[in-house]
Short mmCIF file of C-alpha atoms and ligand atoms in Angstrom, two decimals:
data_model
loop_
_atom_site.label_atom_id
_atom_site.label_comp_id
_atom_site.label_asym_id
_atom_site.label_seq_id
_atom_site.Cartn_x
_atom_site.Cartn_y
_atom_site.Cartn_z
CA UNK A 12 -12.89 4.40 -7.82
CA UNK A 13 -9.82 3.62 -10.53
CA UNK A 14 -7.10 1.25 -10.21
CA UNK A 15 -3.76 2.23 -9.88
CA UNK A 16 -0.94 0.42 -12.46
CA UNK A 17 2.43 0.79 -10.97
CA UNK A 18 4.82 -0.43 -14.22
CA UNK A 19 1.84 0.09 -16.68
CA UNK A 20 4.07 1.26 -19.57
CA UNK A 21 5.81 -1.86 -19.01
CA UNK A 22 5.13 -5.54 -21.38
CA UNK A 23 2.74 -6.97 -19.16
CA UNK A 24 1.68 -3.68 -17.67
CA UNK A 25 0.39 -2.14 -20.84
CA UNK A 26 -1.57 -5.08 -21.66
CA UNK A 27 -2.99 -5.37 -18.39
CA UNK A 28 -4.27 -1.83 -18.30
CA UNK A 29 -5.75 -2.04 -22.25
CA UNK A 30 -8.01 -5.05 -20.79
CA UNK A 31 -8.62 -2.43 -17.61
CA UNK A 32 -9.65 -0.11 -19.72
CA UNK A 33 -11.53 -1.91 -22.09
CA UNK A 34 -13.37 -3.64 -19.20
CA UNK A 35 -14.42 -0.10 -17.76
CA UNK A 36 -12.32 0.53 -14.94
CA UNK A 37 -10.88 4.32 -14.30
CA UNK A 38 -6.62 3.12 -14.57
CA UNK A 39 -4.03 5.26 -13.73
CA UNK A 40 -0.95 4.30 -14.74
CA UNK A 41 2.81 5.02 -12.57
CA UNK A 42 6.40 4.30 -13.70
CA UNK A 43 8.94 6.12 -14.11
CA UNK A 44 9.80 4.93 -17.80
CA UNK A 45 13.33 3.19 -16.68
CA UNK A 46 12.26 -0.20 -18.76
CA UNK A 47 9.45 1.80 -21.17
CA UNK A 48 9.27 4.33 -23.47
CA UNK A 49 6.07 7.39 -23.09
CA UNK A 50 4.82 6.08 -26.87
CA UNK A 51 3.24 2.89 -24.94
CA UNK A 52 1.33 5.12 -23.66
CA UNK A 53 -0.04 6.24 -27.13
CA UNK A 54 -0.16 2.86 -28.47
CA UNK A 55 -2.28 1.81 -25.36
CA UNK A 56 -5.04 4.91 -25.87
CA UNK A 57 -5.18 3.55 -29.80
CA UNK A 58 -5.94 0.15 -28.59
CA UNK A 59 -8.11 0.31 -26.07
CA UNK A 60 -10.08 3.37 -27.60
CA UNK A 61 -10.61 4.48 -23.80
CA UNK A 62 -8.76 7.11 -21.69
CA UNK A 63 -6.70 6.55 -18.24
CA UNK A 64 -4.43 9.01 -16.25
CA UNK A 65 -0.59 8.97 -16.20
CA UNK A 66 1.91 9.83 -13.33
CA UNK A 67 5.51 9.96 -14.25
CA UNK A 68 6.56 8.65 -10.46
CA UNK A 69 9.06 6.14 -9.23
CA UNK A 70 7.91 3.53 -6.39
CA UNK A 71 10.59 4.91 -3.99
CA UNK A 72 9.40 8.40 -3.98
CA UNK A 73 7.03 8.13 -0.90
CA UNK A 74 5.70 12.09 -1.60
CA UNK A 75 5.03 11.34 -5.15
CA UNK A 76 2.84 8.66 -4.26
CA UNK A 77 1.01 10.61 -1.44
CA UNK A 78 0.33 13.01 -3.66
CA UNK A 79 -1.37 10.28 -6.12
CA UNK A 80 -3.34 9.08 -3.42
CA UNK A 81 -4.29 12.00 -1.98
CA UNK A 82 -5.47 12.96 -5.62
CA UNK A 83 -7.44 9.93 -6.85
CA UNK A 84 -10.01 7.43 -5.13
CA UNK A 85 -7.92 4.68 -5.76
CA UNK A 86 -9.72 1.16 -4.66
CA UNK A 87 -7.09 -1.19 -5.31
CA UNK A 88 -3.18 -1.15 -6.84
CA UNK A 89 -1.97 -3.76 -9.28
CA UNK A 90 1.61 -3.90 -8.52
CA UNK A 91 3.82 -4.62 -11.72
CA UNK A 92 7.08 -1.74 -11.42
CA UNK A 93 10.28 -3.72 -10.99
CA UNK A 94 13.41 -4.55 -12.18
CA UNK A 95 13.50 -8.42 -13.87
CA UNK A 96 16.96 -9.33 -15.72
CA UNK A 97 18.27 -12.26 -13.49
CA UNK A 98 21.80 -11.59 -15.10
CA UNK A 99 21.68 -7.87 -14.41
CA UNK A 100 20.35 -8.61 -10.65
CA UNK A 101 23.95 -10.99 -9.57
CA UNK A 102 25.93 -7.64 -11.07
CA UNK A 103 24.08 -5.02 -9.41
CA UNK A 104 22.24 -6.97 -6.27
CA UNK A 105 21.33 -3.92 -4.07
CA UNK A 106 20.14 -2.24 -6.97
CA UNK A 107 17.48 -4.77 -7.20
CA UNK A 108 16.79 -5.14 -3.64
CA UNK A 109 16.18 -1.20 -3.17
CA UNK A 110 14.03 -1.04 -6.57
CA UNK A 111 12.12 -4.41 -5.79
CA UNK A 112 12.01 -4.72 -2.40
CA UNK A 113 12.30 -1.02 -0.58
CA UNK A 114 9.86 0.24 -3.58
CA UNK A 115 6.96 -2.15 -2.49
CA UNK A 116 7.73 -1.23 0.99
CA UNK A 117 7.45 2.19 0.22
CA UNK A 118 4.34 1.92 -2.15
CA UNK A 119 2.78 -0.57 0.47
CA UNK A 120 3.18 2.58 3.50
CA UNK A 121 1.81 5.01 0.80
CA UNK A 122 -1.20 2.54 0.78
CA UNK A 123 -1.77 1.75 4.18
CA UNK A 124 -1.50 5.17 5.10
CA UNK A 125 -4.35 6.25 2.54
CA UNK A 126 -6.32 3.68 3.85
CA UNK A 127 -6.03 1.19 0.35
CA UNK A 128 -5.55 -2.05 0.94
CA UNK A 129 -5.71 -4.21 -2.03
CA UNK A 130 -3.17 -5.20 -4.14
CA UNK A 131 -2.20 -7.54 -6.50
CA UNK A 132 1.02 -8.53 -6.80
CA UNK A 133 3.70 -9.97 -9.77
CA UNK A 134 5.50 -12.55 -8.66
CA UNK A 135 7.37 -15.24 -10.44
CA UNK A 136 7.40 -18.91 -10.73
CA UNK A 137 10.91 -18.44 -10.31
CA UNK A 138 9.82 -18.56 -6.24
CA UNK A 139 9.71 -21.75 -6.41
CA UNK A 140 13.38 -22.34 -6.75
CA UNK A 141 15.55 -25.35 -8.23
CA UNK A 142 14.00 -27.81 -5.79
CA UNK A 143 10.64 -28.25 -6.32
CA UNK A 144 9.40 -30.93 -9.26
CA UNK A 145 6.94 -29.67 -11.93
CA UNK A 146 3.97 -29.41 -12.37
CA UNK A 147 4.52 -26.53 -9.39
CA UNK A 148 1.84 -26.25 -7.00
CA UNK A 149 1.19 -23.38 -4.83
CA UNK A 150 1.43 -25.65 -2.32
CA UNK A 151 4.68 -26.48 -2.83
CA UNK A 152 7.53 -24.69 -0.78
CA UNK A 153 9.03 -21.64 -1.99
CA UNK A 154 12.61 -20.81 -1.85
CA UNK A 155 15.93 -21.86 -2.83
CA UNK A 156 15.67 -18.96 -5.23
CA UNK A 157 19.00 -19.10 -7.49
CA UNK A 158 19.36 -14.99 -8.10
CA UNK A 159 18.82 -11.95 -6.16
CA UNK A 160 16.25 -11.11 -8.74
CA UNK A 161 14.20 -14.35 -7.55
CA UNK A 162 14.99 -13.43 -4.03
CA UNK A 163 13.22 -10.09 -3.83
CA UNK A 164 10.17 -12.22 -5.57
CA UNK A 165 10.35 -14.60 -2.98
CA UNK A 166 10.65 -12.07 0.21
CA UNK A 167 8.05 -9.48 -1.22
CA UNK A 168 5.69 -12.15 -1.10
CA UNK A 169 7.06 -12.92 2.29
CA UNK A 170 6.36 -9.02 3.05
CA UNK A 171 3.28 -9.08 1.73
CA UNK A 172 2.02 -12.14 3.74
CA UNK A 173 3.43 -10.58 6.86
CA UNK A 174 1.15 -7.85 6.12
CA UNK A 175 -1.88 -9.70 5.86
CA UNK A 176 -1.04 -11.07 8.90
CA UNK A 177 -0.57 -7.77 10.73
CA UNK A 178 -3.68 -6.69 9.52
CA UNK A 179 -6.41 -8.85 8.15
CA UNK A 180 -8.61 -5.64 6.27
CA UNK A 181 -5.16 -6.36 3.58
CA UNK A 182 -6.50 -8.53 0.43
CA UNK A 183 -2.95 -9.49 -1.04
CA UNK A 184 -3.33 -11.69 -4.13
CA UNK A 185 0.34 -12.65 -5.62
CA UNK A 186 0.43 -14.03 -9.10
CA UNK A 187 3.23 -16.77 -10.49
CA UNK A 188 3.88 -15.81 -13.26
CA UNK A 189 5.42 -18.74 -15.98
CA UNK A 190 7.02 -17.22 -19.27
CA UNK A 191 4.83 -14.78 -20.94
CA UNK A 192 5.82 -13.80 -24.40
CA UNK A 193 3.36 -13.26 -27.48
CA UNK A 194 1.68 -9.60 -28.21
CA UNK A 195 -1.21 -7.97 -28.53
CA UNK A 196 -3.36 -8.65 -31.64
CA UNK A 197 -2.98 -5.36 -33.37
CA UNK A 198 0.75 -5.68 -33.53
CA UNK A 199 1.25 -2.06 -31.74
CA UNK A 200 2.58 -3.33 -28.36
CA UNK A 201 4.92 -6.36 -27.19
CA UNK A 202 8.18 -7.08 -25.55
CA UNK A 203 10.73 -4.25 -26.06
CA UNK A 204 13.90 -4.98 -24.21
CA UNK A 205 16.84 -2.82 -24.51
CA UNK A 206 19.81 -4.37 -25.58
CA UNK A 207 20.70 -7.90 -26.26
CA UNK A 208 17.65 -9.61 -24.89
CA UNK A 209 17.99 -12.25 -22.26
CA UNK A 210 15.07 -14.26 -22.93
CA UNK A 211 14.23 -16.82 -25.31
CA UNK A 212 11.41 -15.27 -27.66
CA UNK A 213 12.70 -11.43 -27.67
CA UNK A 214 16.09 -13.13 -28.97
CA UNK A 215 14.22 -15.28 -31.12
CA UNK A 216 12.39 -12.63 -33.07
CA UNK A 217 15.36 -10.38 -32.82
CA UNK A 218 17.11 -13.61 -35.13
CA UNK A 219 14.36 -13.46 -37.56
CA UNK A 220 14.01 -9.65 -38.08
CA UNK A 221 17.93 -10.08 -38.97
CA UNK A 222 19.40 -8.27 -35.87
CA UNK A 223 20.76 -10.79 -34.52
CA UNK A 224 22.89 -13.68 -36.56
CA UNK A 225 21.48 -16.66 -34.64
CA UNK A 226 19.90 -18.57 -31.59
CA UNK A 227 22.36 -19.60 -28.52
CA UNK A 228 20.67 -22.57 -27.24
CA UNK A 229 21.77 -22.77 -23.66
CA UNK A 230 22.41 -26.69 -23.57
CA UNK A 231 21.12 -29.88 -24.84
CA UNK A 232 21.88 -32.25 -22.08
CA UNK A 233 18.93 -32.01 -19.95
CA UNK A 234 16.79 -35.17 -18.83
CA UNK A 235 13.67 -33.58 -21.40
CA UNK A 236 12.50 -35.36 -25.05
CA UNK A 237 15.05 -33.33 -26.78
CA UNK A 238 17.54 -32.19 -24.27
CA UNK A 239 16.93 -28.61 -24.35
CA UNK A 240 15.34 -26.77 -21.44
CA UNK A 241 11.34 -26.81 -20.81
CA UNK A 242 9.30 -23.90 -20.10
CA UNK A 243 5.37 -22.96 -19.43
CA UNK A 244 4.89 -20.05 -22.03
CA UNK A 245 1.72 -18.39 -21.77
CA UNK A 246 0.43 -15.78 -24.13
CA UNK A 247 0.67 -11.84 -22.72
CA UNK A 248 -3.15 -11.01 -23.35
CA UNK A 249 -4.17 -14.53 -20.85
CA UNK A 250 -1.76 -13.02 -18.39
CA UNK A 251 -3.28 -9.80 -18.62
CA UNK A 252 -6.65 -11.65 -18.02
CA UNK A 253 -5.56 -13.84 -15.24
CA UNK A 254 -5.07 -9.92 -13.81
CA UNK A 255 -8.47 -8.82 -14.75
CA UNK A 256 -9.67 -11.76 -12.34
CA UNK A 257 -6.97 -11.53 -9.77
CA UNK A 258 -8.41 -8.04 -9.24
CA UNK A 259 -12.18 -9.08 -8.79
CA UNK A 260 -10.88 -11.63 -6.09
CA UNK A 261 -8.91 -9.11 -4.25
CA UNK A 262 -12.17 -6.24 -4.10
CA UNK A 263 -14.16 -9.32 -3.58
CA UNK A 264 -12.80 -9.35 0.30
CA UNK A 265 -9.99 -9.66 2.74
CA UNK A 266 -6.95 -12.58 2.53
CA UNK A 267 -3.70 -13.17 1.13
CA UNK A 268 -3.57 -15.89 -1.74
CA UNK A 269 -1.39 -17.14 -4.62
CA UNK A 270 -1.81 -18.31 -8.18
CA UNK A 271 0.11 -19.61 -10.40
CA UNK A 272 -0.56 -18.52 -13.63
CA UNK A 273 0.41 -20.49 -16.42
CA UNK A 274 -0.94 -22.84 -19.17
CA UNK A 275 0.39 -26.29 -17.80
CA UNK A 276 1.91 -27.34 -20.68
CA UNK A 277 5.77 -27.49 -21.36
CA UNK A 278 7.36 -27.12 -24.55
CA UNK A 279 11.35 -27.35 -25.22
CA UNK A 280 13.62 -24.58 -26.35
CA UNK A 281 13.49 -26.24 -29.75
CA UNK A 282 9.55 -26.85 -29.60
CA UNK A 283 9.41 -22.93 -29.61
CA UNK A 284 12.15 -22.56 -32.40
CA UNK A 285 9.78 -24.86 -34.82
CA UNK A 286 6.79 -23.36 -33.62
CA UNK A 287 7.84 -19.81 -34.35
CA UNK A 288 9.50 -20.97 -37.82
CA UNK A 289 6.07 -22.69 -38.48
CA UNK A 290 4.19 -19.58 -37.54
CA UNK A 291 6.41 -16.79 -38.99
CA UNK A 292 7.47 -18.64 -42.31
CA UNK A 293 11.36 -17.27 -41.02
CA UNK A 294 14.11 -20.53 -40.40
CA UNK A 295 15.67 -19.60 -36.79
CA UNK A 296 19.41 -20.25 -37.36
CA UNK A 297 20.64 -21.52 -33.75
CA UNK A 298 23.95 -22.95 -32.36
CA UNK A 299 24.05 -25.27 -29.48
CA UNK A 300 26.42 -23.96 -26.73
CA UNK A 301 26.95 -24.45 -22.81
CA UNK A 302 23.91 -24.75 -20.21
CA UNK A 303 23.03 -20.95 -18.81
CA UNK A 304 24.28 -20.80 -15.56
CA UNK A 305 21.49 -20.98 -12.95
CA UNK A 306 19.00 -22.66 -15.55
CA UNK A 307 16.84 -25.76 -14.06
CA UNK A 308 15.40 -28.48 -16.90
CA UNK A 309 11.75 -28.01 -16.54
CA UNK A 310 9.39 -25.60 -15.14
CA UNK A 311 5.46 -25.78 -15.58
CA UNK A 312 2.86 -25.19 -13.84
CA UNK A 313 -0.39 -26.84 -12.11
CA UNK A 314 -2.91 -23.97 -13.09
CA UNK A 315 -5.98 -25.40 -11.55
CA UNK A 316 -6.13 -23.40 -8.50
CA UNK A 317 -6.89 -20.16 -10.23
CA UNK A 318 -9.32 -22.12 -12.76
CA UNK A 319 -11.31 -23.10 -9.82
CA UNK A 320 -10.55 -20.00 -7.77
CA UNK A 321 -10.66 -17.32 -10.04
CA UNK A 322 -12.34 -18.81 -12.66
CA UNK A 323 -9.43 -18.08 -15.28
CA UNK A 324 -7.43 -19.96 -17.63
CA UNK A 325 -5.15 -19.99 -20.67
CA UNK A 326 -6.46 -19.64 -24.11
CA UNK A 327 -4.04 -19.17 -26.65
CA UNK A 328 -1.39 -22.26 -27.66
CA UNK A 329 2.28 -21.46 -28.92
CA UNK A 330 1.22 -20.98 -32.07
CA UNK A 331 -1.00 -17.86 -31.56
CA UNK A 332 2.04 -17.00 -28.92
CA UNK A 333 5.02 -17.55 -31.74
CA UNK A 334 2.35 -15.80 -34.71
CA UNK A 335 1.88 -12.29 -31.80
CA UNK A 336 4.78 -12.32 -31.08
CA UNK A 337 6.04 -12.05 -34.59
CA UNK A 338 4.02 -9.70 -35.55
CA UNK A 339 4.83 -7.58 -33.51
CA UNK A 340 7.97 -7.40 -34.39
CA UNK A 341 8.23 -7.72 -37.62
CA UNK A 342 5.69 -4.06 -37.78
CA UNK A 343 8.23 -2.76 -35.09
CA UNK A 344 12.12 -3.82 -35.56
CA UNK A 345 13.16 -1.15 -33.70
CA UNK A 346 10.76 -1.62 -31.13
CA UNK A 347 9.15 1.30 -29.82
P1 NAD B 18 8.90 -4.39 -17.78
O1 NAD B 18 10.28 -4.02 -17.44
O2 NAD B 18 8.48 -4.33 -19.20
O3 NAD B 18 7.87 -3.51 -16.93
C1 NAD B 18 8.17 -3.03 -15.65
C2 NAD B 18 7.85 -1.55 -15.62
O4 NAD B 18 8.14 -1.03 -14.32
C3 NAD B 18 8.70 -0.74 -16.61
O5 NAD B 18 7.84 0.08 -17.39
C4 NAD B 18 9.61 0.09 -15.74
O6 NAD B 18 9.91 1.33 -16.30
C5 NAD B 18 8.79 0.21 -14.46
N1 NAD B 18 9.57 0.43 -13.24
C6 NAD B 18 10.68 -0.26 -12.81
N2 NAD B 18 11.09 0.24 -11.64
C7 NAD B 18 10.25 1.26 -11.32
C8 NAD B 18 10.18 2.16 -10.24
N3 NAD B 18 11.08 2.13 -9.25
N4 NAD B 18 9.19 3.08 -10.21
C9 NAD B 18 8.28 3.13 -11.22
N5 NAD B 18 8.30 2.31 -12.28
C10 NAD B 18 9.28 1.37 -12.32
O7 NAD B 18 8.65 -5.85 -17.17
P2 NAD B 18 7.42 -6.85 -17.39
O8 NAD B 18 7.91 -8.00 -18.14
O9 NAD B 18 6.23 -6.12 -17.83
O10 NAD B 18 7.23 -7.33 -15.90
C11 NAD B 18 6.29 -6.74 -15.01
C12 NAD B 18 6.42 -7.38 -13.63
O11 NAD B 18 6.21 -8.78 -13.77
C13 NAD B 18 7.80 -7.22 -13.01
O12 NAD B 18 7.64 -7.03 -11.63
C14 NAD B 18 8.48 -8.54 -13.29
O13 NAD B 18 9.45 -8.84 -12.34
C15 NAD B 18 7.30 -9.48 -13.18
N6 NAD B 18 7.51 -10.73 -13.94
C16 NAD B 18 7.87 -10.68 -15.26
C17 NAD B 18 8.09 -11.85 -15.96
C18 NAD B 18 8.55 -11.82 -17.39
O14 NAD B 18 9.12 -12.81 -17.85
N7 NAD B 18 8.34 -10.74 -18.14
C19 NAD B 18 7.92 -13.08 -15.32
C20 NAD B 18 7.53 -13.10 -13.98
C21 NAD B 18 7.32 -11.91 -13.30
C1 WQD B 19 13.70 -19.94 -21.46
C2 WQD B 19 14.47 -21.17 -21.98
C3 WQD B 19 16.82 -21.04 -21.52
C4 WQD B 19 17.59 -17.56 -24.09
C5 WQD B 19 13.21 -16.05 -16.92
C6 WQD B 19 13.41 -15.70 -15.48
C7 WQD B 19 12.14 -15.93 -14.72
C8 WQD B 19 10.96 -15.19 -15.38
C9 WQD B 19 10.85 -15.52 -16.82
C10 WQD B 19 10.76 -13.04 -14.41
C11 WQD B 19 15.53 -21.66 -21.00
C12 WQD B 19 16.58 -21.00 -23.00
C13 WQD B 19 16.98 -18.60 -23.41
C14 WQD B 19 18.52 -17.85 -25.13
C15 WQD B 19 18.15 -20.20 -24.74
N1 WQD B 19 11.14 -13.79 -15.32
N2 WQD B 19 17.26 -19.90 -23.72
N3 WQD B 19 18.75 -19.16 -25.42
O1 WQD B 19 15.03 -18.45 -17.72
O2 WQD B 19 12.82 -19.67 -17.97
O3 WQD B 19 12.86 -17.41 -16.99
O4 WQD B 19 12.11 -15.28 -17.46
O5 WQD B 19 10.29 -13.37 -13.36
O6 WQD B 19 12.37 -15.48 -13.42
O7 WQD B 19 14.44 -16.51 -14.95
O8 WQD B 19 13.26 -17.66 -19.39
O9 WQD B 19 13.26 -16.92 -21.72
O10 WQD B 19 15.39 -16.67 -20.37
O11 WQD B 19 14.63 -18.95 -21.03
O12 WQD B 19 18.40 -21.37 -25.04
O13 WQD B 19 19.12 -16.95 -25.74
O14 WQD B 19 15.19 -20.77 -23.15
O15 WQD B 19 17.97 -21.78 -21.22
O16 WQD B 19 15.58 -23.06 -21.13
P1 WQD B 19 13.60 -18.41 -17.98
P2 WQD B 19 14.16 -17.44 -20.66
#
């Protein structure tokens, strides 16, 4: 039985699939390479000294994917292909609503229709909208999402509960995710975003490689200790685990559940600037300038659910995040 990895050439994807791999499972990996470049592949063979299958496919080709399943004994699909700028998404909205949206509707037919019925899904803590007070609970309401990226978070998961609903043999598990950054350990994969990157540790590392001149701080007029905004990192390879487990729940039966998946701690914009100057031995120039429209002050999570649920939590702090992250750029300036 393998797994299949839609978005597995992707940041989280390829780190997801090297723990896959390393843990035994058969992977096969799908995207169609618009956010990823083919050498992630390579670099994620090196790492996890294992093998896995590829399939150059897009989630909106519904014969490309019959022709995966009809191909492979595939138990159960962890669902990462998407598109995630939030900027990008309030330019180009339908874009992100035929990728995101029609793409999991498509992929989720494929499924049905072959008769698999797990997946796990990545959602965003960004569900939870401007509303809702940290720590988030799962509990808490969803909605009041502030970008169309957001939205098609929020109504997949809608789509995917519906499902469940429709038809209990579904096991749906949908993962918040907080802020992943960091790297893998060997320095060989990470964050590669074309372009000027939107978030906070790409640009950061971009600063101390020399690419870019210096760190926009969006604002420092926010009710937190130092008036920048507050944010639940977590480290790349505990997301990748919190996957690893996510998985074993949904094989383990039938349901629809959520998780956040976070570390429950919140550190400031400038927290992460001293952090990564302590951990890289680089000084982060920055400049203060105007809040970034749609930002809230604080996000974190409650992660106990999926510690007592699915028996996972955090490991690494912001140091080993800032120090992975680093290195990985500094052996890759160019990325990949
Ligand atoms: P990423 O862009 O690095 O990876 C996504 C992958 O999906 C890319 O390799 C891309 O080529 C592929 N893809 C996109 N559309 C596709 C399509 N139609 N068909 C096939 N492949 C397609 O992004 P990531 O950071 O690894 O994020 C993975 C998932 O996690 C996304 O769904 C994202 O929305 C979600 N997420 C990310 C974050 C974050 O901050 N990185 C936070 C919360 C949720
Ligand atoms: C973090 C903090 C910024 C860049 C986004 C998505 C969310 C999820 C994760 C996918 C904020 C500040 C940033 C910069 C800055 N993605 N910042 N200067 O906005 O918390 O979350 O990524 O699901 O949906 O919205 O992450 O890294 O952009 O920002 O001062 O150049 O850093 O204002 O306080 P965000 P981020």
């Amino acid at each position: 039985m393998s797994i299949l990895v839609t978005g597995g050439a992707g940041y989280i994807g390829s780190h997801t699939s090297i723990e896959l791999i390393k843990e035994g499972y058969d992977v096969i990996i799908l995207d169609n390479f618009y956010n990823s470049k083919p050498e992630a592949l390579n670099r994620i063979k090196k790492i996890s000294g294992g093998d896995f299958k590829f399939v150059e496919c897009d989630i909106r080709d519904r014969a490309g994917l019959d022709k995966v399943f009809a191909e492979n004994d595939i138990e159960a699909v962890i669902h990462f292909a998407g598109l995630k700028a939030v900027g990008e998404s309030c330019r180009k909205p339908l874009e992100y609503y035929e990728n995101n949206i029609g793409g999991t509707v498509t992929l989720c037919q494929a499924m049905r229709d072959a008769g698999c019925k797990k997946i796990v899904f990545s959602s965003s803590a960004t569900v939870y909208g401007s509303n809702n007070p940290s720590p988030l609970r799962e509990d808490m309401p969803a909605g009041g999402t502030t970008n169309p990226y957001g939205t098609t978070k929020l109504y997949i998961e809608r789509i995917l509960e519906d499902l469940y609903k429709s038809d209990n043999e579904w096991s749906v598990v949908l993962l918040r995710y907080f802020n992943p950054i960091g790297a893998h350990k060997s320095g060989l994969i990470g964050e590669d975003p074309n372009g000027i990157p939107n978030n906070l540790m790409p640009y950061i590392t971009q600063v101390a490689i020399g690419k870019l001149n210096h760190l926009n701080v969006f604002g420092d007029d926010y009710p937190t200790h130092d008036g920048t905004g507050v944010r639940d990192y977590i480290h790349v390879v505990d997301l990748a685990m919190g996957h690893l487990c996510a998985l074993k729940k949904a094989c383990s039966g039938t349901g629809c559940d959520v998780y956040n998946l976070g570390t429950g701690k919140g550190y400031s914009v400038l927290d992460v600037v001293k952090a990564f100057e302590k951990a890289s031995g680089q000084t982060i120039k920055y400049v203060v300038g105007d809040r970034r429209p749609g930002d809230i002050a604080i996000c974190y999570s409650d992660p106990s659910k999926a510690k007592a649920e699915l028996g996972w939590e955090a490991k690494f702090g912001i140091d080993e995040m800032c120090a992975d992250s680093w290195n990985w750029q500094k052996n890759n300036p160019q990325g990949l």
